[in-house]
mmCIF file of C-alpha atoms in Angstrom:
data_model
loop_
_atom_site.group_PDB
_atom_site.id
_atom_site.type_symbol
_atom_site.label_atom_id
_atom_site.label_comp_id
_atom_site.label_asym_id
_atom_site.label_seq_id
_atom_site.Cartn_x
_atom_site.Cartn_y
_atom_site.Cartn_z
ATOM 1 C CA UNK A 264 -79.753 -176.621 16.566
ATOM 2 C CA UNK A 265 -80.416 -178.458 20.000
ATOM 3 C CA UNK A 266 -81.014 -181.973 19.142
ATOM 4 C CA UNK A 267 -84.091 -182.232 21.485
ATOM 5 C CA UNK A 268 -85.690 -179.144 19.373
ATOM 6 C CA UNK A 269 -85.193 -180.992 16.200
ATOM 7 C CA UNK A 270 -87.180 -183.900 17.817
ATOM 8 C CA UNK A 271 -89.883 -181.444 18.546
ATOM 9 C CA UNK A 272 -90.002 -180.093 15.479
ATOM 10 C CA UNK A 273 -90.235 -183.521 13.950
ATOM 11 C CA UNK A 274 -93.052 -184.358 15.848
ATOM 12 C CA UNK A 275 -95.188 -181.404 14.950
ATOM 13 C CA UNK A 276 -94.221 -181.815 11.185
ATOM 14 C CA UNK A 277 -95.371 -185.222 11.201
ATOM 15 C CA UNK A 278 -98.695 -183.925 12.916
ATOM 16 C CA UNK A 279 -98.948 -182.381 9.347
ATOM 17 C CA UNK A 280 -98.547 -185.303 7.403
ATOM 18 C CA UNK A 281 -100.761 -187.727 9.206
ATOM 19 C CA UNK A 282 -103.580 -185.746 10.896
ATOM 20 C CA UNK A 283 -106.069 -186.319 8.001
ATOM 21 C CA UNK A 284 -105.604 -190.293 8.178
ATOM 22 C CA UNK A 285 -108.108 -190.932 10.725
ATOM 23 C CA UNK A 286 -110.495 -188.261 9.352
ATOM 24 C CA UNK A 287 -110.493 -189.978 5.867
ATOM 25 C CA UNK A 288 -114.118 -191.500 6.533
ATOM 26 C CA UNK A 289 -115.255 -187.916 7.635
ATOM 27 C CA UNK A 290 -113.842 -186.251 4.570
ATOM 28 C CA UNK A 291 -115.510 -188.876 2.529
ATOM 29 C CA UNK A 292 -118.918 -188.191 3.768
ATOM 30 C CA UNK A 293 -118.589 -184.291 3.948
ATOM 31 C CA UNK A 294 -117.565 -184.407 0.150
ATOM 32 C CA UNK A 295 -119.358 -187.141 -0.742
ATOM 33 C CA UNK A 296 -116.531 -189.243 -2.530
ATOM 34 C CA UNK A 297 -115.121 -192.802 -2.236
ATOM 35 C CA UNK A 298 -112.669 -194.212 0.358
ATOM 36 C CA UNK A 299 -110.326 -194.257 -2.479
ATOM 37 C CA UNK A 300 -110.861 -190.849 -3.421
ATOM 38 C CA UNK A 301 -110.375 -189.678 0.354
ATOM 39 C CA UNK A 302 -107.468 -191.634 0.496
ATOM 40 C CA UNK A 303 -106.080 -189.576 -2.360
ATOM 41 C CA UNK A 304 -105.725 -186.709 0.512
ATOM 42 C CA UNK A 305 -102.519 -188.833 1.537
ATOM 43 C CA UNK A 306 -101.587 -189.587 -1.877
ATOM 44 C CA UNK A 307 -101.778 -185.835 -2.836
ATOM 45 C CA UNK A 308 -99.004 -185.355 -0.214
ATOM 46 C CA UNK A 309 -96.728 -188.488 -0.722
ATOM 47 C CA UNK A 310 -96.430 -187.918 -4.402
ATOM 48 C CA UNK A 311 -94.430 -184.560 -3.886
ATOM 49 C CA UNK A 312 -92.766 -186.261 -0.741
ATOM 50 C CA UNK A 313 -91.763 -189.143 -3.037
ATOM 51 C CA UNK A 314 -90.203 -186.704 -5.993
ATOM 52 C CA UNK A 315 -89.021 -183.324 -4.493
ATOM 53 C CA UNK A 316 -86.262 -185.142 -2.170
ATOM 54 C CA UNK A 317 -84.351 -186.096 -5.362
ATOM 55 C CA UNK A 318 -83.869 -182.442 -5.943
ATOM 56 C CA UNK A 319 -83.829 -181.232 -2.485
ATOM 57 C CA UNK A 320 -81.033 -183.753 -1.465
ATOM 58 C CA UNK A 321 -78.779 -182.184 -4.582
ATOM 59 C CA UNK A 322 -80.031 -178.621 -3.544
ATOM 60 C CA UNK A 323 -79.107 -178.909 0.148
ATOM 61 C CA UNK A 324 -75.497 -179.573 -0.637
ATOM 62 C CA UNK A 325 -75.001 -175.926 -0.914
ATOM 63 C CA UNK A 326 -77.540 -174.276 1.187
ATOM 64 C CA UNK A 327 -78.094 -174.099 5.163
ATOM 65 C CA UNK A 328 -80.068 -176.530 6.147
ATOM 66 C CA UNK A 329 -81.591 -175.334 9.561
ATOM 67 C CA UNK A 330 -82.552 -171.842 7.443
ATOM 68 C CA UNK A 331 -84.553 -174.155 5.201
ATOM 69 C CA UNK A 332 -86.116 -176.002 7.906
ATOM 70 C CA UNK A 333 -86.923 -172.843 9.408
ATOM 71 C CA UNK A 334 -88.683 -171.321 6.467
ATOM 72 C CA UNK A 335 -90.332 -174.519 5.797
ATOM 73 C CA UNK A 336 -92.038 -174.683 9.006
ATOM 74 C CA UNK A 337 -93.345 -171.382 8.939
ATOM 75 C CA UNK A 338 -94.984 -172.142 5.460
ATOM 76 C CA UNK A 339 -96.320 -175.371 6.737
ATOM 77 C CA UNK A 340 -98.057 -173.451 9.537
ATOM 78 C CA UNK A 341 -99.519 -170.846 7.025
ATOM 79 C CA UNK A 342 -100.995 -174.142 5.197
ATOM 80 C CA UNK A 343 -102.401 -175.409 8.294
ATOM 81 C CA UNK A 344 -104.389 -172.147 8.951
ATOM 82 C CA UNK A 345 -105.812 -172.022 5.631
ATOM 83 C CA UNK A 346 -106.728 -175.878 5.497
ATOM 84 C CA UNK A 347 -110.055 -175.496 7.753
ATOM 85 C CA UNK A 348 -111.340 -172.884 5.652
ATOM 86 C CA UNK A 349 -111.438 -174.844 2.493
ATOM 87 C CA UNK A 350 -114.900 -175.481 1.197
ATOM 88 C CA UNK A 351 -114.097 -177.938 -1.847
ATOM 89 C CA UNK A 352 -112.333 -181.459 -2.031
ATOM 90 C CA UNK A 353 -110.216 -180.129 -5.193
ATOM 91 C CA UNK A 354 -108.764 -177.298 -3.105
ATOM 92 C CA UNK A 355 -108.284 -179.784 -0.063
ATOM 93 C CA UNK A 356 -106.352 -182.087 -2.380
ATOM 94 C CA UNK A 357 -104.193 -178.719 -3.710
ATOM 95 C CA UNK A 358 -103.549 -177.616 -0.174
ATOM 96 C CA UNK A 359 -102.243 -181.326 0.508
ATOM 97 C CA UNK A 360 -99.996 -180.901 -2.542
ATOM 98 C CA UNK A 361 -98.493 -177.634 -1.391
ATOM 99 C CA UNK A 362 -97.781 -179.503 2.171
ATOM 100 C CA UNK A 363 -96.273 -182.544 -0.008
ATOM 101 C CA UNK A 364 -93.664 -179.948 -1.610
ATOM 102 C CA UNK A 365 -92.889 -178.355 1.687
ATOM 103 C CA UNK A 366 -92.957 -181.581 3.923
ATOM 104 C CA UNK A 367 -89.794 -183.189 2.135
ATOM 105 C CA UNK A 368 -87.847 -179.942 2.488
ATOM 106 C CA UNK A 369 -88.216 -180.250 6.141
ATOM 107 C CA UNK A 370 -87.559 -184.100 6.475
ATOM 108 C CA UNK A 371 -84.696 -183.927 4.150
ATOM 109 C CA UNK A 372 -83.149 -180.871 6.062
ATOM 110 C CA UNK A 373 -83.532 -182.713 9.491
ATOM 111 C CA UNK A 374 -82.075 -186.309 8.521
ATOM 112 C CA UNK A 375 -79.213 -184.354 6.705
ATOM 113 C CA UNK A 376 -78.233 -182.152 9.901
ATOM 114 C CA UNK A 377 -78.278 -185.392 11.648
ATOM 115 C CA UNK A 378 -76.184 -187.018 9.077
ATOM 116 C CA UNK A 379 -73.595 -184.194 8.856
ATOM 117 C CA UNK A 380 -73.190 -183.703 12.554
ATOM 118 C CA UNK A 381 -73.118 -187.093 14.075
ATOM 119 C CA UNK A 382 -70.819 -190.353 12.994
ATOM 120 C CA UNK A 383 -70.443 -193.841 13.658
ATOM 121 C CA UNK A 384 -72.423 -195.174 16.952
ATOM 122 C CA UNK A 385 -73.469 -191.652 17.549
ATOM 123 C CA UNK A 386 -75.201 -191.473 14.070
ATOM 124 C CA UNK A 387 -77.188 -194.656 14.660
ATOM 125 C CA UNK A 388 -78.065 -193.535 18.265
ATOM 126 C CA UNK A 389 -79.448 -190.234 16.973
ATOM 127 C CA UNK A 390 -80.966 -191.654 14.167
ATOM 128 C CA UNK A 391 -82.795 -194.141 16.090
ATOM 129 C CA UNK A 392 -83.863 -191.377 18.340
ATOM 130 C CA UNK A 393 -85.096 -188.961 15.263
ATOM 131 C CA UNK A 394 -86.905 -191.822 13.927
ATOM 132 C CA UNK A 395 -88.773 -192.715 17.269
ATOM 133 C CA UNK A 396 -89.740 -188.924 17.283
ATOM 134 C CA UNK A 397 -91.481 -189.177 13.829
ATOM 135 C CA UNK A 398 -93.358 -192.234 15.200
ATOM 136 C CA UNK A 399 -94.737 -190.057 17.918
ATOM 137 C CA UNK A 400 -95.553 -187.418 15.641
ATOM 138 C CA UNK A 401 -97.691 -190.026 13.467
ATOM 139 C CA UNK A 402 -99.112 -191.415 16.669
ATOM 140 C CA UNK A 403 -100.144 -188.397 18.240
ATOM 141 C CA UNK A 404 -101.036 -186.612 14.894
ATOM 142 C CA UNK A 405 -103.582 -189.172 14.247
ATOM 143 C CA UNK A 406 -104.737 -189.792 17.942
ATOM 144 C CA UNK A 407 -105.405 -186.105 18.547
ATOM 145 C CA UNK A 408 -107.028 -185.239 15.398
ATOM 146 C CA UNK A 409 -109.445 -188.083 16.081
ATOM 147 C CA UNK A 410 -109.883 -186.788 19.390
ATOM 148 C CA UNK A 411 -110.308 -183.103 18.669
ATOM 149 C CA UNK A 412 -112.830 -184.391 16.166
ATOM 150 C CA UNK A 413 -114.927 -186.203 18.665
ATOM 151 C CA UNK A 414 -114.839 -183.727 21.403
ATOM 152 C CA UNK A 415 -114.031 -180.311 19.590
ATOM 153 C CA UNK A 416 -113.922 -179.995 15.953
ATOM 154 C CA UNK A 417 -110.978 -181.316 13.676
ATOM 155 C CA UNK A 418 -110.120 -177.547 12.673
ATOM 156 C CA UNK A 419 -109.194 -176.538 15.806
ATOM 157 C CA UNK A 420 -106.415 -179.328 15.837
ATOM 158 C CA UNK A 421 -104.978 -177.581 12.777
ATOM 159 C CA UNK A 422 -104.939 -174.191 14.501
ATOM 160 C CA UNK A 423 -102.802 -175.903 17.437
ATOM 161 C CA UNK A 424 -100.409 -177.520 14.592
ATOM 162 C CA UNK A 425 -99.846 -173.657 12.908
ATOM 163 C CA UNK A 426 -99.257 -172.153 16.416
ATOM 164 C CA UNK A 427 -96.729 -174.877 17.555
ATOM 165 C CA UNK A 428 -94.830 -174.862 14.081
ATOM 166 C CA UNK A 429 -94.307 -171.306 14.250
ATOM 167 C CA UNK A 430 -93.140 -171.216 17.935
ATOM 168 C CA UNK A 431 -90.672 -174.048 17.074
ATOM 169 C CA UNK A 432 -89.360 -172.108 13.880
ATOM 170 C CA UNK A 433 -88.719 -168.689 15.668
ATOM 171 C CA UNK A 434 -86.444 -170.299 17.902
ATOM 172 C CA UNK A 435 -84.485 -171.922 15.451
ATOM 173 C CA UNK A 436 -80.710 -170.524 15.749
ATOM 174 C CA UNK A 437 -78.887 -170.588 12.131
ATOM 175 C CA UNK A 438 -75.133 -170.688 12.281
ATOM 176 C CA UNK A 439 -74.396 -168.755 9.253
ATOM 177 C CA UNK A 440 -70.519 -169.751 9.035
ATOM 178 C CA UNK A 441 -69.497 -173.127 8.860
ATOM 179 C CA UNK A 442 -73.010 -174.802 8.625
ATOM 180 C CA UNK A 443 -71.584 -177.925 6.698
ATOM 181 C CA UNK A 444 -69.159 -179.735 9.072
ATOM 182 C CA UNK A 445 -65.850 -180.728 8.079
ATOM 183 C CA UNK A 446 -66.420 -184.258 7.543
ATOM 184 C CA UNK A 447 -68.873 -183.315 4.569
ATOM 185 C CA UNK A 448 -66.895 -180.418 2.944
ATOM 186 C CA UNK A 449 -64.778 -182.768 1.157
ATOM 187 C CA UNK A 450 -67.475 -184.723 0.167
ATOM 188 C CA UNK A 451 -69.390 -181.743 -1.073
ATOM 189 C CA UNK A 452 -66.362 -180.781 -3.099
ATOM 190 C CA UNK A 453 -66.070 -184.172 -4.884
ATOM 191 C CA UNK A 454 -69.890 -184.131 -5.710
ATOM 192 C CA UNK A 455 -70.642 -180.841 -7.378
ATOM 193 C CA UNK A 456 -72.836 -182.278 -9.884
ATOM 194 C CA UNK A 457 -76.271 -184.369 -9.915
ATOM 195 C CA UNK A 458 -74.429 -186.931 -11.956
ATOM 196 C CA UNK A 459 -71.420 -187.391 -9.857
ATOM 197 C CA UNK A 460 -73.702 -187.564 -6.925
ATOM 198 C CA UNK A 461 -75.912 -190.267 -8.247
ATOM 199 C CA UNK A 462 -72.495 -192.192 -9.347
ATOM 200 C CA UNK A 463 -71.255 -192.138 -5.578
ATOM 201 C CA UNK A 464 -74.927 -193.879 -5.002
ATOM 202 C CA UNK A 465 -73.650 -196.842 -6.712
ATOM 203 C CA UNK A 466 -72.701 -199.220 -3.610
ATOM 204 C CA UNK A 467 -73.450 -203.006 -3.232
ATOM 205 C CA UNK A 468 -76.686 -203.428 -1.692
ATOM 206 C CA UNK A 469 -77.613 -199.823 -1.553
ATOM 207 C CA UNK A 470 -80.471 -199.968 -4.110
ATOM 208 C CA UNK A 471 -81.894 -203.003 -2.647
ATOM 209 C CA UNK A 472 -82.151 -201.216 0.483
ATOM 210 C CA UNK A 473 -83.773 -198.415 -1.154
ATOM 211 C CA UNK A 474 -86.261 -200.755 -3.085
ATOM 212 C CA UNK A 475 -87.119 -202.810 0.317
ATOM 213 C CA UNK A 476 -88.016 -199.503 1.803
ATOM 214 C CA UNK A 477 -90.097 -198.849 -0.998
ATOM 215 C CA UNK A 478 -92.137 -201.993 -0.281
ATOM 216 C CA UNK A 479 -92.087 -201.491 3.412
ATOM 217 C CA UNK A 480 -93.610 -198.193 3.247
ATOM 218 C CA UNK A 481 -96.034 -199.265 0.255
ATOM 219 C CA UNK A 482 -97.461 -201.833 2.692
ATOM 220 C CA UNK A 483 -97.621 -199.412 5.956
ATOM 221 C CA UNK A 484 -99.103 -196.819 4.195
ATOM 222 C CA UNK A 485 -101.918 -198.791 2.814
ATOM 223 C CA UNK A 486 -102.810 -200.511 6.306
ATOM 224 C CA UNK A 487 -102.841 -196.964 8.099
ATOM 225 C CA UNK A 488 -104.727 -195.149 5.267
ATOM 226 C CA UNK A 489 -107.706 -197.770 5.275
ATOM 227 C CA UNK A 490 -107.443 -198.753 8.777
ATOM 228 C CA UNK A 491 -110.364 -196.264 9.742
ATOM 229 C CA UNK A 492 -112.612 -197.714 6.903
ATOM 230 C CA UNK A 493 -111.572 -201.431 8.030
ATOM 231 C CA UNK A 494 -112.396 -200.425 11.514
ATOM 232 C CA UNK A 495 -116.038 -199.215 10.786
ATOM 233 C CA UNK A 496 -116.912 -201.627 8.062
ATOM 234 C CA UNK A 497 -115.486 -204.822 9.155
ATOM 235 C CA UNK A 498 -115.543 -204.535 13.014
ATOM 236 C CA UNK A 499 -118.506 -201.968 13.410
ATOM 237 C CA UNK A 500 -116.355 -199.180 15.252
ATOM 238 C CA UNK A 501 -118.289 -195.901 14.497
ATOM 239 C CA UNK A 502 -116.618 -193.707 17.189
ATOM 240 C CA UNK A 503 -113.993 -191.376 15.899
ATOM 241 C CA UNK A 504 -112.130 -191.253 19.140
ATOM 242 C CA UNK A 505 -112.237 -195.073 19.394
ATOM 243 C CA UNK A 506 -110.515 -195.379 16.013
ATOM 244 C CA UNK A 507 -107.937 -192.973 17.128
ATOM 245 C CA UNK A 508 -107.010 -195.182 19.927
ATOM 246 C CA UNK A 509 -106.372 -198.364 17.941
ATOM 247 C CA UNK A 510 -103.793 -196.151 16.482
ATOM 248 C CA UNK A 511 -102.006 -196.825 19.975
ATOM 249 C CA UNK A 512 -100.461 -200.054 18.268
ATOM 250 C CA UNK A 513 -98.527 -197.716 16.230
ATOM 251 C CA UNK A 514 -96.736 -196.392 19.377
ATOM 252 C CA UNK A 515 -95.268 -199.853 19.795
ATOM 253 C CA UNK A 516 -93.299 -199.140 17.164
ATOM 254 C CA UNK A 517 -91.663 -196.346 18.927
ATOM 255 C CA UNK A 518 -90.792 -198.673 21.675
ATOM 256 C CA UNK A 519 -89.674 -201.349 19.200
ATOM 257 C CA UNK A 520 -87.628 -198.882 17.438
ATOM 258 C CA UNK A 521 -85.750 -198.562 20.633
ATOM 259 C CA UNK A 522 -84.545 -201.775 20.513
ATOM 260 C CA UNK A 523 -82.639 -201.327 17.111
ATOM 261 C CA UNK A 524 -79.175 -200.730 18.328
ATOM 262 C CA UNK A 525 -79.240 -203.616 20.590
ATOM 263 C CA UNK A 526 -80.332 -206.066 17.581
ATOM 264 C CA UNK A 527 -77.659 -204.417 15.362
ATOM 265 C CA UNK A 528 -74.794 -205.510 17.676
ATOM 266 C CA UNK A 529 -76.372 -209.066 18.207
ATOM 267 C CA UNK A 530 -76.845 -209.793 14.485
ATOM 268 C CA UNK A 531 -73.899 -207.990 13.352
ATOM 269 C CA UNK A 532 -74.994 -208.112 9.829
ATOM 270 C CA UNK A 533 -77.713 -205.651 8.697
ATOM 271 C CA UNK A 534 -79.073 -207.546 5.751
ATOM 272 C CA UNK A 535 -79.599 -210.572 8.071
ATOM 273 C CA UNK A 536 -81.574 -208.483 10.409
ATOM 274 C CA UNK A 537 -83.753 -206.994 7.912
ATOM 275 C CA UNK A 538 -84.687 -210.221 6.551
ATOM 276 C CA UNK A 539 -85.881 -211.547 9.788
ATOM 277 C CA UNK A 540 -87.824 -208.158 10.631
ATOM 278 C CA UNK A 541 -89.270 -208.638 7.326
ATOM 279 C CA UNK A 542 -90.403 -212.034 7.800
ATOM 280 C CA UNK A 543 -92.330 -210.741 11.089
ATOM 281 C CA UNK A 544 -93.631 -208.038 9.012
ATOM 282 C CA UNK A 545 -95.042 -210.402 6.654
ATOM 283 C CA UNK A 546 -96.345 -212.716 9.407
ATOM 284 C CA UNK A 547 -98.347 -209.849 11.333
ATOM 285 C CA UNK A 548 -100.171 -209.269 7.831
ATOM 286 C CA UNK A 549 -101.385 -212.475 7.653
ATOM 287 C CA UNK A 550 -102.602 -212.461 11.352
ATOM 288 C CA UNK A 551 -104.502 -209.435 10.288
ATOM 289 C CA UNK A 552 -106.869 -211.251 8.001
ATOM 290 C CA UNK A 553 -109.111 -212.950 10.483
ATOM 291 C CA UNK A 554 -112.006 -210.866 11.615
ATOM 292 C CA UNK A 555 -111.365 -210.911 15.271
ATOM 293 C CA UNK A 556 -110.672 -207.630 16.553
ATOM 294 C CA UNK A 557 -108.200 -208.899 19.848
ATOM 295 C CA UNK A 558 -106.124 -210.969 17.097
ATOM 296 C CA UNK A 559 -106.257 -207.914 14.419
ATOM 297 C CA UNK A 560 -104.950 -205.473 16.832
ATOM 298 C CA UNK A 561 -102.190 -207.444 18.035
ATOM 299 C CA UNK A 562 -101.245 -208.065 14.561
ATOM 300 C CA UNK A 563 -101.543 -204.499 13.752
ATOM 301 C CA UNK A 564 -99.233 -203.485 16.908
ATOM 302 C CA UNK A 565 -96.614 -206.328 15.782
ATOM 303 C CA UNK A 566 -96.825 -204.908 12.162
ATOM 304 C CA UNK A 567 -96.074 -201.373 13.345
ATOM 305 C CA UNK A 568 -93.379 -202.480 15.592
ATOM 306 C CA UNK A 569 -91.631 -204.479 12.606
ATOM 307 C CA UNK A 570 -92.107 -201.587 10.231
ATOM 308 C CA UNK A 571 -90.303 -199.228 12.348
ATOM 309 C CA UNK A 572 -87.187 -201.675 13.262
ATOM 310 C CA UNK A 573 -86.615 -201.850 9.389
ATOM 311 C CA UNK A 574 -86.913 -198.317 9.136
ATOM 312 C CA UNK A 575 -84.299 -197.718 12.015
ATOM 313 C CA UNK A 576 -82.180 -200.300 10.548
ATOM 314 C CA UNK A 577 -82.230 -198.815 6.851
ATOM 315 C CA UNK A 578 -81.924 -195.089 7.476
ATOM 316 C CA UNK A 579 -78.309 -195.258 9.362
ATOM 317 C CA UNK A 580 -77.391 -198.202 6.896
ATOM 318 C CA UNK A 581 -77.768 -196.155 3.916
ATOM 319 C CA UNK A 582 -75.581 -193.284 5.822
ATOM 320 C CA UNK A 583 -72.904 -195.997 6.513
ATOM 321 C CA UNK A 584 -72.618 -197.556 2.999
ATOM 322 C CA UNK A 585 -73.283 -194.670 0.858
ATOM 323 C CA UNK A 586 -70.025 -192.295 -0.551
ATOM 324 C CA UNK A 587 -72.537 -189.616 -1.674
ATOM 325 C CA UNK A 588 -73.236 -186.506 0.429
ATOM 326 C CA UNK A 589 -75.595 -186.950 3.406
ATOM 327 C CA UNK A 590 -77.986 -184.696 1.752
ATOM 328 C CA UNK A 591 -77.889 -186.673 -1.570
ATOM 329 C CA UNK A 592 -78.365 -190.314 0.535
ATOM 330 C CA UNK A 593 -81.107 -189.138 2.603
ATOM 331 C CA UNK A 594 -82.985 -187.680 -0.211
ATOM 332 C CA UNK A 595 -83.093 -190.481 -2.291
ATOM 333 C CA UNK A 596 -83.964 -192.517 0.829
ATOM 334 C CA UNK A 597 -86.958 -190.272 1.622
ATOM 335 C CA UNK A 598 -88.057 -190.381 -2.109
ATOM 336 C CA UNK A 599 -87.975 -194.037 -2.146
ATOM 337 C CA UNK A 600 -89.874 -194.218 0.949
ATOM 338 C CA UNK A 601 -92.618 -192.046 0.115
ATOM 339 C CA UNK A 602 -92.902 -193.414 -3.598
ATOM 340 C CA UNK A 603 -93.841 -196.540 -1.874
ATOM 341 C CA UNK A 604 -96.330 -194.580 0.306
ATOM 342 C CA UNK A 605 -97.802 -192.546 -2.441
ATOM 343 C CA UNK A 606 -98.731 -195.983 -4.172
ATOM 344 C CA UNK A 607 -99.739 -197.656 -0.991
ATOM 345 C CA UNK A 608 -102.017 -194.867 -0.095
ATOM 346 C CA UNK A 609 -104.209 -195.270 -3.220
ATOM 347 C CA UNK A 610 -104.142 -198.340 -5.166
ATOM 348 C CA UNK A 611 -104.666 -200.841 -2.525
ATOM 349 C CA UNK A 612 -108.037 -198.829 -1.661
ATOM 350 C CA UNK A 613 -109.467 -199.789 -5.007
ATOM 351 C CA UNK A 614 -108.870 -203.462 -4.197
ATOM 352 C CA UNK A 615 -110.551 -202.773 -0.658
ATOM 353 C CA UNK A 616 -113.436 -200.744 -2.017
ATOM 354 C CA UNK A 617 -114.125 -203.763 -4.598
ATOM 355 C CA UNK A 618 -113.257 -206.991 -3.052
ATOM 356 C CA UNK A 619 -112.814 -206.250 0.910
ATOM 357 C CA UNK A 620 -110.318 -206.614 3.736
ATOM 358 C CA UNK A 621 -108.628 -210.241 2.833
ATOM 359 C CA UNK A 622 -108.106 -209.247 -1.061
ATOM 360 C CA UNK A 623 -106.636 -205.837 0.147
ATOM 361 C CA UNK A 624 -104.371 -207.576 2.619
ATOM 362 C CA UNK A 625 -103.089 -210.485 0.143
ATOM 363 C CA UNK A 626 -102.014 -207.557 -2.055
ATOM 364 C CA UNK A 627 -100.214 -206.122 0.427
ATOM 365 C CA UNK A 628 -98.572 -209.444 1.421
ATOM 366 C CA UNK A 629 -97.483 -209.995 -2.111
ATOM 367 C CA UNK A 630 -95.398 -206.392 -2.054
ATOM 368 C CA UNK A 631 -93.917 -207.225 1.639
ATOM 369 C CA UNK A 632 -92.715 -210.771 0.200
ATOM 370 C CA UNK A 633 -90.926 -208.770 -2.580
ATOM 371 C CA UNK A 634 -89.444 -206.711 -0.090
ATOM 372 C CA UNK A 635 -88.212 -209.705 1.829
ATOM 373 C CA UNK A 636 -86.763 -211.084 -1.350
ATOM 374 C CA UNK A 637 -84.672 -207.931 -2.044
ATOM 375 C CA UNK A 638 -83.394 -207.838 1.766
ATOM 376 C CA UNK A 639 -82.634 -211.548 1.664
ATOM 377 C CA UNK A 640 -80.571 -211.422 -1.637
ATOM 378 C CA UNK A 641 -78.606 -208.721 -0.549
ATOM 379 C CA UNK A 642 -77.866 -210.761 2.522
ATOM 380 C CA UNK A 643 -76.443 -213.862 0.179
ATOM 381 C CA UNK A 644 -74.840 -211.690 -2.252
ATOM 382 C CA UNK A 645 -73.320 -208.766 -0.099
ATOM 383 C CA UNK A 646 -69.991 -208.451 1.471
ATOM 384 C CA UNK A 647 -70.150 -208.886 5.361
ATOM 385 C CA UNK A 648 -67.397 -206.668 5.857
ATOM 386 C CA UNK A 649 -68.634 -203.519 3.955
ATOM 387 C CA UNK A 650 -72.393 -203.838 5.572
ATOM 388 C CA UNK A 651 -70.864 -204.642 9.088
ATOM 389 C CA UNK A 652 -71.747 -201.525 11.709
ATOM 390 C CA UNK A 653 -68.649 -202.025 13.426
#
């Protein structure tokens, strides 16, 4: 599979995940549910995203990841065709659960394909570019969903996603012979069971990276999920298209993440760099507390940039320090990532609807500080030579 084809597929797959987010106030009004209940549309997708990769990672050791990616994209397209016709909130949640079971198969397949195909600096470069594509997918998924809603209707955007996914899936060419590269064949032979796969994940600092990623995405999902409500209630922004435009701060993450290889070369020790970026991440949350929109938007942009730099450092880092197969390593990574997202998409919403924006951000800040403690502990205790990229 050509790398550019994979990147295009990644963008539209992330459309499926994030398109409902700017529409949560609309769904809240349409189905007469609370903000936290509306936020559960994201939770319903992220819970399967958190659990399924643990199994998919081990399953993919013996299956063709490109074949799985192709079939998954076709099934996602079908769910996107069905989604606009649903008339009850309960069925809407059920459809999101189905998408949540399909999305991790696609994400684990893509990251495993990259982990199996590339090595060393090329792995870091291509993983960073891939993460950039997920950022673009998240940004344009939100922006276009909001824009279509304002100028056309939100249902038409789902038809566009379905057509695009089907078109991209059709042109995925599957190489039946030798789909697992040589460098991973020995790994797969050495790890035939789930137990042995888990044992190979016992490397210094690996669990701290996974846990820090949990905290990072908990905070990020919380802010992004309830951003439309904050903009409406705290900044009196009622236009859906304008709310979508605020997500342009998210796009700064794509630009910032491209700096990651340069930053890694400067700091050499990934845990040291992670600690610094986590401090910036915490600072951005604090700066979002005042009710001044220019300050809020600037802090939100900084917040997004810091998040994606953390993600761009951590994803290749776990691939480098783990001795488990790429599918297992990335499956566990995706699981921790979306476990944080599942909780962050719902629990902070209960705080927001009861106590407001400041209390909401304070809770998120505490979780972020805990993540900082994890990576700083890894910096203090880990072996520099083991964790050095070079």
